[in-house]
């Protein structure tokens, strides 16, 4: 799988290259600045891009803007955005086109190599990988609103919903929660009923539906 | 070479004299009626305030007078090289005529304008006209010996006695030549003093229109106070950051290092224990990172650095447990310190609203108009908030004071609460 990597800090870029290569990814390009990233995305046609939000020359949200532009030009181009901090504002912008293949993670998640690589693969496959922090904030908000449907979920179901919103499949959720896949399927079915969402087999659409639900009524 | 320079000096001096005379004449003729008109209208309008009519007319009249005075200020700079600062307070953008009129009347600049108008129509008029008189009067003196004296003393004028040119009684050709001599003297005086007389006019205008010493003193007092507050606040902030780093992230990183050292020793002897310590080290480093993140957010929020005030406030609203609507109308970005102050002010106002108001909806509105950033935070809670010592709002006021910003709180018991902030600034 060919990856374009954009990160301005040498140590981190180097580390990511080694990490990804260790997991059999091919690094098509590892760039430092926004314009370089823009060129690499246009010319190299990678399977997935891993992008830092803040990039030179502006040192603002150049990386995010590049990713959004690239996805406008090539809809569905898988992009995993890494950041020192996560903001719902940015998560919403990434999810806004509804075409999947996006991820938005704290840089800390790289600590857990397995989990991080899993996220890269999921994004490359058209799925989503949202940082647990974003999801928790979203859920906390809905819960605080009082009479929201999220309140009617059992703690177990909330846990499943959180993992689901991060973009995990039923099998992954079952593994994480140490229950059978059947149990997870039952929970998800209950969640969909309580939230009034249409059941769908597609992982990606499932997550987008959850997020869209969490988004509405604000 | 030398002569050339001298004649050139005389030539430019003559040009200056003629220019001063022309401009002085124009200024005197145009500004006299305007000064009288402005003065009378101001007096009448203010006198009519008790019966209400003045409330409506005064803002217009005062604004007209200000425009007139400002025009004179620019002319002073352009024609006389005397720069006069304009120091009007910004007029409040309220539709309430009473507030508007009252704010205008409270501005010392309004009264300064009013004092200047009578001076301008008397002493100002004379000094503006003086160069023209100095230049034009000799022309008459030179015309007298050329035959004008016959017209002025003969015919119907004969019975009034001699024609006086200055202090010279002109009655025949000889005295007419005397008048011409006097005219020559006046012309020499004009050549030497016309420009400085014209300057005197602008110096007079400056004396009347420039902000007074008392105002400057008051301004200095306010600045000193806000600077002390700013220094205090930033020192306290630095202490807090130092303490947070020292007790938090720094301590955790030390712990990580120690754990890793122990792991190094244990890795062969007791792999189980080593693994446990490694997990602990990873947890500590993750915690250190999240502490650093919070610290950074407290110093300069990342979204503010990346996107500016509008999106930073939007991101802030998304993190609040209360539904918050954010409206932004900003055409650019303010300077970083202003943005930062505004952001933290909004953040504090929102925290107050969430903590104390009991509201379930908050509206934030950001806009820039008339050279000011205007921010309002409104909630539908129970109200009763007040500014004053010891409240969070007082801290907010201090924070804004550094930038000459102001804070207004409207919070009747029972709500709603509306906190309005205004910071003068430009966007780029």
CSV table of N, CA, C and O in Angstrom, one decimal, chain B residues 192-282:
chain,number,residue,atom,x,y,z
B,192,UNK,N,7.9,90.1,4.8
B,192,UNK,CA,8.6,89.5,5.9
B,192,UNK,C,7.6,88.7,6.8
B,192,UNK,O,7.9,87.6,7.3
B,193,UNK,N,6.4,89.3,7.0
B,193,UNK,CA,5.6,88.7,8.1
B,193,UNK,C,4.3,88.0,7.6
B,193,UNK,O,3.6,87.4,8.5
B,194,UNK,N,4.0,88.1,6.3
B,194,UNK,CA,2.7,87.5,5.9
B,194,UNK,C,2.6,86.1,6.3
B,194,UNK,O,1.6,85.6,6.8
B,195,UNK,N,3.6,85.3,6.0
B,195,UNK,CA,3.6,83.9,6.2
B,195,UNK,C,3.5,83.6,7.7
B,195,UNK,O,2.7,82.8,8.1
B,196,UNK,N,4.2,84.4,8.5
B,196,UNK,CA,4.2,84.1,10.0
B,196,UNK,C,2.8,84.5,10.6
B,196,UNK,O,2.4,83.9,11.5
B,197,UNK,N,2.2,85.5,10.0
B,197,UNK,CA,0.9,85.9,10.5
B,197,UNK,C,-0.1,84.8,10.2
B,197,UNK,O,-1.0,84.4,11.0
B,198,UNK,N,0.0,84.2,9.0
B,198,UNK,CA,-0.8,83.1,8.6
B,198,UNK,C,-0.6,81.9,9.6
B,198,UNK,O,-1.5,81.2,10.0
B,199,UNK,N,0.7,81.7,9.9
B,199,UNK,CA,1.1,80.6,10.8
B,199,UNK,C,0.4,80.9,12.2
B,199,UNK,O,-0.1,80.0,12.9
B,200,UNK,N,0.4,82.2,12.5
B,200,UNK,CA,-0.2,82.5,13.8
B,200,UNK,C,-1.7,82.1,13.9
B,200,UNK,O,-2.1,81.6,14.9
B,201,UNK,N,-2.3,82.2,12.8
B,201,UNK,CA,-3.7,81.7,12.7
B,201,UNK,C,-3.8,80.2,13.1
B,201,UNK,O,-4.6,79.8,13.9
B,202,UNK,N,-2.9,79.4,12.5
B,202,UNK,CA,-3.0,78.0,12.8
B,202,UNK,C,-2.5,77.6,14.2
B,202,UNK,O,-3.0,76.7,14.8
B,203,UNK,N,-1.6,78.5,14.7
B,203,UNK,CA,-1.1,78.2,16.1
B,203,UNK,C,-2.3,78.5,17.0
B,203,UNK,O,-2.5,77.8,18.0
B,204,UNK,N,-3.0,79.5,16.7
B,204,UNK,CA,-4.2,79.9,17.5
B,204,UNK,C,-5.2,78.7,17.4
B,204,UNK,O,-5.8,78.3,18.5
B,205,UNK,N,-5.5,78.2,16.2
B,205,UNK,CA,-6.4,77.1,16.1
B,205,UNK,C,-5.9,75.9,16.9
B,205,UNK,O,-6.7,75.2,17.6
B,206,UNK,N,-4.6,75.7,16.9
B,206,UNK,CA,-4.1,74.5,17.6
B,206,UNK,C,-4.3,74.7,19.1
B,206,UNK,O,-4.7,73.8,19.8
B,207,UNK,N,-4.0,76.0,19.6
B,207,UNK,CA,-4.2,76.2,21.0
B,207,UNK,C,-5.6,75.9,21.4
B,207,UNK,O,-5.9,75.5,22.5
B,208,UNK,N,-6.6,76.2,20.5
B,208,UNK,CA,-8.0,76.0,20.9
B,208,UNK,C,-8.4,74.6,20.7
B,208,UNK,O,-9.3,74.1,21.4
B,209,UNK,N,-7.9,73.9,19.6
B,209,UNK,CA,-8.5,72.6,19.3
B,209,UNK,C,-7.7,71.4,19.7
B,209,UNK,O,-8.2,70.3,19.8
B,210,UNK,N,-6.4,71.6,20.1
B,210,UNK,CA,-5.7,70.4,20.5
B,210,UNK,C,-6.2,69.9,21.9
B,210,UNK,O,-6.6,70.7,22.7
B,211,UNK,N,-6.1,68.6,22.1
B,211,UNK,CA,-6.5,68.1,23.4
B,211,UNK,C,-5.8,68.7,24.5
B,211,UNK,O,-4.6,69.0,24.4
B,212,UNK,N,-6.4,69.0,25.6
B,212,UNK,CA,-5.8,69.8,26.7
B,212,UNK,C,-4.9,68.9,27.5
B,212,UNK,O,-4.9,67.6,27.5
B,213,UNK,N,-4.1,69.5,28.3
B,213,UNK,CA,-3.2,68.8,29.2
B,213,UNK,C,-3.9,67.9,30.2
B,213,UNK,O,-3.5,66.8,30.4
B,214,UNK,N,-5.0,68.4,30.7
B,214,UNK,CA,-5.8,67.6,31.7
B,214,UNK,C,-6.2,66.3,31.1
B,214,UNK,O,-6.1,65.2,31.7
B,215,UNK,N,-6.6,66.3,29.8
B,215,UNK,CA,-7.1,65.1,29.2
B,215,UNK,C,-5.9,64.1,29.0
B,215,UNK,O,-6.1,62.9,29.2
B,216,UNK,N,-4.8,64.7,28.6
B,216,UNK,CA,-3.6,63.8,28.4
B,216,UNK,C,-3.2,63.2,29.8
B,216,UNK,O,-2.8,62.0,29.8
B,217,UNK,N,-3.3,64.0,30.8
B,217,UNK,CA,-2.9,63.5,32.1
B,217,UNK,C,-3.8,62.3,32.5
B,217,UNK,O,-3.4,61.3,33.0
B,218,UNK,N,-5.1,62.5,32.3
B,218,UNK,CA,-6.1,61.5,32.6
B,218,UNK,C,-5.8,60.2,31.8
B,218,UNK,O,-5.8,59.1,32.3
B,219,UNK,N,-5.5,60.4,30.5
B,219,UNK,CA,-5.1,59.3,29.6
B,219,UNK,C,-3.9,58.6,30.1
B,219,UNK,O,-3.9,57.3,30.2
B,220,UNK,N,-2.9,59.3,30.6
B,220,UNK,CA,-1.7,58.7,31.1
B,220,UNK,C,-2.0,57.9,32.3
B,220,UNK,O,-1.5,56.8,32.5
B,221,UNK,N,-2.9,58.4,33.2
B,221,UNK,CA,-3.3,57.7,34.4
B,221,UNK,C,-3.9,56.4,34.0
B,221,UNK,O,-3.6,55.3,34.6
B,222,UNK,N,-4.9,56.4,33.1
B,222,UNK,CA,-5.5,55.2,32.7
B,222,UNK,C,-4.5,54.2,32.1
B,222,UNK,O,-4.6,53.0,32.4
B,223,UNK,N,-3.6,54.7,31.3
B,223,UNK,CA,-2.7,53.8,30.6
B,223,UNK,C,-1.8,53.2,31.7
B,223,UNK,O,-1.4,52.0,31.6
B,224,UNK,N,-1.3,54.0,32.6
B,224,UNK,CA,-0.4,53.4,33.7
B,224,UNK,C,-1.2,52.3,34.4
B,224,UNK,O,-0.6,51.3,34.7
B,225,UNK,N,-2.4,52.6,34.7
B,225,UNK,CA,-3.2,51.6,35.5
B,225,UNK,C,-3.3,50.3,34.7
B,225,UNK,O,-3.1,49.2,35.2
B,226,UNK,N,-3.7,50.4,33.4
B,226,UNK,CA,-4.0,49.2,32.6
B,226,UNK,C,-2.6,48.5,32.4
B,226,UNK,O,-2.6,47.3,32.4
B,227,UNK,N,-1.6,49.2,32.3
B,227,UNK,CA,-0.3,48.6,32.1
B,227,UNK,C,0.1,47.8,33.3
B,227,UNK,O,0.6,46.6,33.2
B,228,UNK,N,-0.1,48.4,34.5
B,228,UNK,CA,0.2,47.6,35.7
B,228,UNK,C,-0.6,46.4,35.8
B,228,UNK,O,-0.1,45.3,36.1
B,229,UNK,N,-1.9,46.5,35.5
B,229,UNK,CA,-2.8,45.3,35.5
B,229,UNK,C,-2.2,44.2,34.5
B,229,UNK,O,-2.2,43.1,34.8
B,230,UNK,N,-1.8,44.7,33.3
B,230,UNK,CA,-1.4,43.8,32.3
B,230,UNK,C,-0.1,43.1,32.8
B,230,UNK,O,0.0,41.8,32.6
B,231,UNK,N,0.8,43.8,33.4
B,231,UNK,CA,2.0,43.2,33.9
B,231,UNK,C,1.8,42.2,35.0
B,231,UNK,O,2.3,41.1,35.0
B,232,UNK,N,0.9,42.6,35.9
B,232,UNK,CA,0.5,41.7,37.0
B,232,UNK,C,-0.1,40.4,36.5
B,232,UNK,O,0.3,39.3,36.9
B,233,UNK,N,-1.0,40.6,35.5
B,233,UNK,CA,-1.7,39.4,35.0
B,233,UNK,C,-0.7,38.5,34.3
B,233,UNK,O,-0.7,37.3,34.5
B,234,UNK,N,0.2,39.1,33.5
B,234,UNK,CA,1.1,38.2,32.8
B,234,UNK,C,2.1,37.6,33.7
B,234,UNK,O,2.5,36.4,33.5
B,235,UNK,N,2.5,38.3,34.8
B,235,UNK,CA,3.4,37.7,35.7
B,235,UNK,C,2.7,36.5,36.4
B,235,UNK,O,3.3,35.4,36.6
B,236,UNK,N,1.5,36.7,36.8
B,236,UNK,CA,0.7,35.6,37.5
B,236,UNK,C,0.6,34.4,36.5
B,236,UNK,O,0.7,33.3,36.9
B,237,UNK,N,0.3,34.8,35.3
B,237,UNK,CA,0.2,33.7,34.2
B,237,UNK,C,1.5,32.9,34.1
B,237,UNK,O,1.5,31.7,34.0
B,238,UNK,N,2.6,33.6,34.1
B,238,UNK,CA,3.9,32.9,33.9
B,238,UNK,C,4.1,32.0,35.1
B,238,UNK,O,4.6,30.9,35.0
B,239,UNK,N,3.8,32.5,36.3
B,239,UNK,CA,4.0,31.7,37.5
B,239,UNK,C,3.1,30.4,37.4
B,239,UNK,O,3.6,29.3,37.8
B,240,UNK,N,1.9,30.6,37.0
B,240,UNK,CA,1.0,29.4,36.8
B,240,UNK,C,1.6,28.4,35.8
B,240,UNK,O,1.6,27.2,36.1
B,241,UNK,N,2.1,28.9,34.7
B,241,UNK,CA,2.6,28.0,33.7
B,241,UNK,C,3.8,27.3,34.3
B,241,UNK,O,3.9,26.1,34.1
B,242,UNK,N,4.7,28.0,35.0
B,242,UNK,CA,5.9,27.4,35.5
B,242,UNK,C,5.5,26.3,36.5
B,242,UNK,O,6.0,25.2,36.5
B,243,UNK,N,4.5,26.6,37.4
B,243,UNK,CA,4.1,25.6,38.4
B,243,UNK,C,3.5,24.4,37.7
B,243,UNK,O,3.8,23.3,38.0
B,244,UNK,N,2.6,24.7,36.7
B,244,UNK,CA,2.0,23.5,36.0
B,244,UNK,C,3.0,22.6,35.3
B,244,UNK,O,2.9,21.4,35.4
B,245,UNK,N,4.0,23.2,34.7
B,245,UNK,CA,5.0,22.4,34.0
B,245,UNK,C,5.8,21.7,35.1
B,245,UNK,O,6.1,20.5,34.9
B,246,UNK,N,6.2,22.4,36.1
B,246,UNK,CA,7.0,21.8,37.1
B,246,UNK,C,6.4,20.6,37.8
B,246,UNK,O,6.9,19.5,38.0
B,247,UNK,N,5.1,20.8,38.2
B,247,UNK,CA,4.4,19.7,39.0
B,247,UNK,C,3.8,18.7,38.0
B,247,UNK,O,3.5,17.6,38.4
B,248,UNK,N,3.6,19.1,36.8
B,248,UNK,CA,2.9,18.2,35.9
B,248,UNK,C,3.8,17.4,34.9
B,248,UNK,O,4.4,16.5,35.3
B,249,UNK,N,3.9,18.0,33.7
B,249,UNK,CA,4.6,17.3,32.7
B,249,UNK,C,6.0,17.0,33.0
B,249,UNK,O,6.5,15.8,32.8
B,250,UNK,N,6.7,17.9,33.6
B,250,UNK,CA,8.1,17.7,34.0
B,250,UNK,C,8.3,16.5,34.9
B,250,UNK,O,9.1,15.6,34.7
B,251,UNK,N,7.4,16.4,35.9
B,251,UNK,CA,7.5,15.4,36.9
B,251,UNK,C,7.2,14.0,36.3
B,251,UNK,O,7.8,13.0,36.5
B,252,UNK,N,6.2,14.0,35.4
B,252,UNK,CA,5.8,12.8,34.7
B,252,UNK,C,6.9,12.3,33.8
B,252,UNK,O,7.2,11.1,33.8
B,253,UNK,N,7.6,13.2,33.1
B,253,UNK,CA,8.7,12.8,32.2
B,253,UNK,C,9.8,12.2,33.1
B,253,UNK,O,10.5,11.2,32.7
B,254,UNK,N,10.1,12.8,34.2
B,254,UNK,CA,11.1,12.2,35.1
B,254,UNK,C,10.7,10.8,35.5
B,254,UNK,O,11.5,9.8,35.5
B,255,UNK,N,9.4,10.6,35.8
B,255,UNK,CA,8.9,9.3,36.2
B,255,UNK,C,9.1,8.3,35.1
B,255,UNK,O,9.5,7.1,35.3
B,256,UNK,N,8.8,8.7,33.8
B,256,UNK,CA,9.0,7.9,32.7
B,256,UNK,C,10.5,7.4,32.6
B,256,UNK,O,10.8,6.2,32.4
B,257,UNK,N,11.4,8.4,32.7
B,257,UNK,CA,12.8,8.1,32.7
B,257,UNK,C,13.2,7.1,33.7
B,257,UNK,O,13.9,6.1,33.4
B,258,UNK,N,12.7,7.2,34.9
B,258,UNK,CA,13.0,6.3,36.0
B,258,UNK,C,12.5,4.9,35.7
B,258,UNK,O,13.2,3.9,35.9
B,259,UNK,N,11.2,4.9,35.3
B,259,UNK,CA,10.6,3.6,34.9
B,259,UNK,C,11.5,2.9,33.8
B,259,UNK,O,11.7,1.7,33.9
B,260,UNK,N,11.9,3.7,32.8
B,260,UNK,CA,12.7,3.0,31.7
B,260,UNK,C,14.0,2.5,32.3
B,260,UNK,O,14.5,1.5,31.8
B,261,UNK,N,14.6,3.3,33.2
B,261,UNK,CA,15.8,2.8,33.8
B,261,UNK,C,15.7,1.5,34.5
B,261,UNK,O,16.4,0.6,34.4
B,262,UNK,N,14.6,1.4,35.3
B,262,UNK,CA,14.3,0.2,36.0
B,262,UNK,C,14.0,-1.0,35.0
B,262,UNK,O,14.5,-2.1,35.2
B,263,UNK,N,13.3,-0.6,33.9
B,263,UNK,CA,13.0,-1.7,32.9
B,263,UNK,C,14.3,-2.2,32.4
B,263,UNK,O,14.5,-3.4,32.2
B,264,UNK,N,15.2,-1.3,32.1
B,264,UNK,CA,16.5,-1.7,31.5
B,264,UNK,C,17.2,-2.8,32.4
B,264,UNK,O,17.8,-3.8,31.9
B,265,UNK,N,17.1,-2.5,33.7
B,265,UNK,CA,17.7,-3.5,34.7
B,265,UNK,C,16.9,-4.8,34.8
B,265,UNK,O,17.5,-5.8,34.9
B,266,UNK,N,15.6,-4.7,34.7
B,266,UNK,CA,14.7,-5.8,35.0
B,266,UNK,C,14.5,-6.7,33.7
B,266,UNK,O,14.1,-7.9,33.9
B,267,UNK,N,14.8,-6.2,32.6
B,267,UNK,CA,14.3,-6.8,31.3
B,267,UNK,C,14.7,-8.3,31.2
B,267,UNK,O,14.0,-9.1,30.7
B,268,UNK,N,15.9,-8.6,31.7
B,268,UNK,CA,16.4,-10.0,31.7
B,268,UNK,C,15.9,-10.8,32.9
B,268,UNK,O,15.4,-11.9,32.8
B,269,UNK,N,16.0,-10.2,34.1
B,269,UNK,CA,15.7,-10.9,35.3
B,269,UNK,C,14.2,-11.2,35.5
B,269,UNK,O,13.8,-12.3,35.8
B,270,UNK,N,13.4,-10.1,35.2
B,270,UNK,CA,12.0,-10.3,35.5
B,270,UNK,C,11.1,-9.6,34.4
B,270,UNK,O,10.6,-8.5,34.5
B,271,UNK,N,11.0,-10.3,33.2
B,271,UNK,CA,10.4,-9.7,32.1
B,271,UNK,C,8.9,-9.3,32.4
B,271,UNK,O,8.4,-8.3,31.8
B,272,UNK,N,8.2,-10.0,33.2
B,272,UNK,CA,6.8,-9.7,33.5
B,272,UNK,C,6.8,-8.3,34.2
B,272,UNK,O,6.0,-7.4,33.7
B,273,UNK,N,7.6,-8.1,35.2
B,273,UNK,CA,7.6,-6.8,35.9
B,273,UNK,C,8.0,-5.7,34.9
B,273,UNK,O,7.5,-4.6,35.0
B,274,UNK,N,9.0,-6.0,34.1
B,274,UNK,CA,9.5,-5.0,33.1
B,274,UNK,C,8.3,-4.5,32.2
B,274,UNK,O,8.2,-3.3,31.9
B,275,UNK,N,7.5,-5.5,31.7
B,275,UNK,CA,6.4,-5.2,30.8
B,275,UNK,C,5.4,-4.2,31.6
B,275,UNK,O,5.0,-3.3,31.0
B,276,UNK,N,5.2,-4.6,32.8
B,276,UNK,CA,4.3,-3.8,33.6
B,276,UNK,C,4.8,-2.3,33.7
B,276,UNK,O,4.0,-1.4,33.5
B,277,UNK,N,6.1,-2.2,34.0
B,277,UNK,CA,6.7,-0.9,34.1
B,277,UNK,C,6.6,-0.1,32.7
B,277,UNK,O,6.4,1.1,32.7
B,278,UNK,N,6.8,-0.9,31.7
B,278,UNK,CA,6.8,-0.2,30.3
B,278,UNK,C,5.4,0.4,30.1
B,278,UNK,O,5.2,1.5,29.6
B,279,UNK,N,4.4,-0.4,30.4
B,279,UNK,CA,3.0,0.1,30.3
B,279,UNK,C,2.8,1.3,31.1
B,279,UNK,O,2.2,2.3,30.6
B,280,UNK,N,3.3,1.3,32.3
B,280,UNK,CA,3.2,2.5,33.2
B,280,UNK,C,3.9,3.7,32.6
B,280,UNK,O,3.4,4.8,32.6
B,281,UNK,N,5.1,3.4,32.0
B,281,UNK,CA,5.8,4.5,31.4
B,281,UNK,C,5.0,5.1,30.2
B,281,UNK,O,5.0,6.4,30.1
B,282,UNK,N,4.4,4.3,29.5
B,282,UNK,CA,3.6,4.8,28.3
B,282,UNK,C,2.4,5.6,28.9
B,282,UNK,O,2.1,6.7,28.3
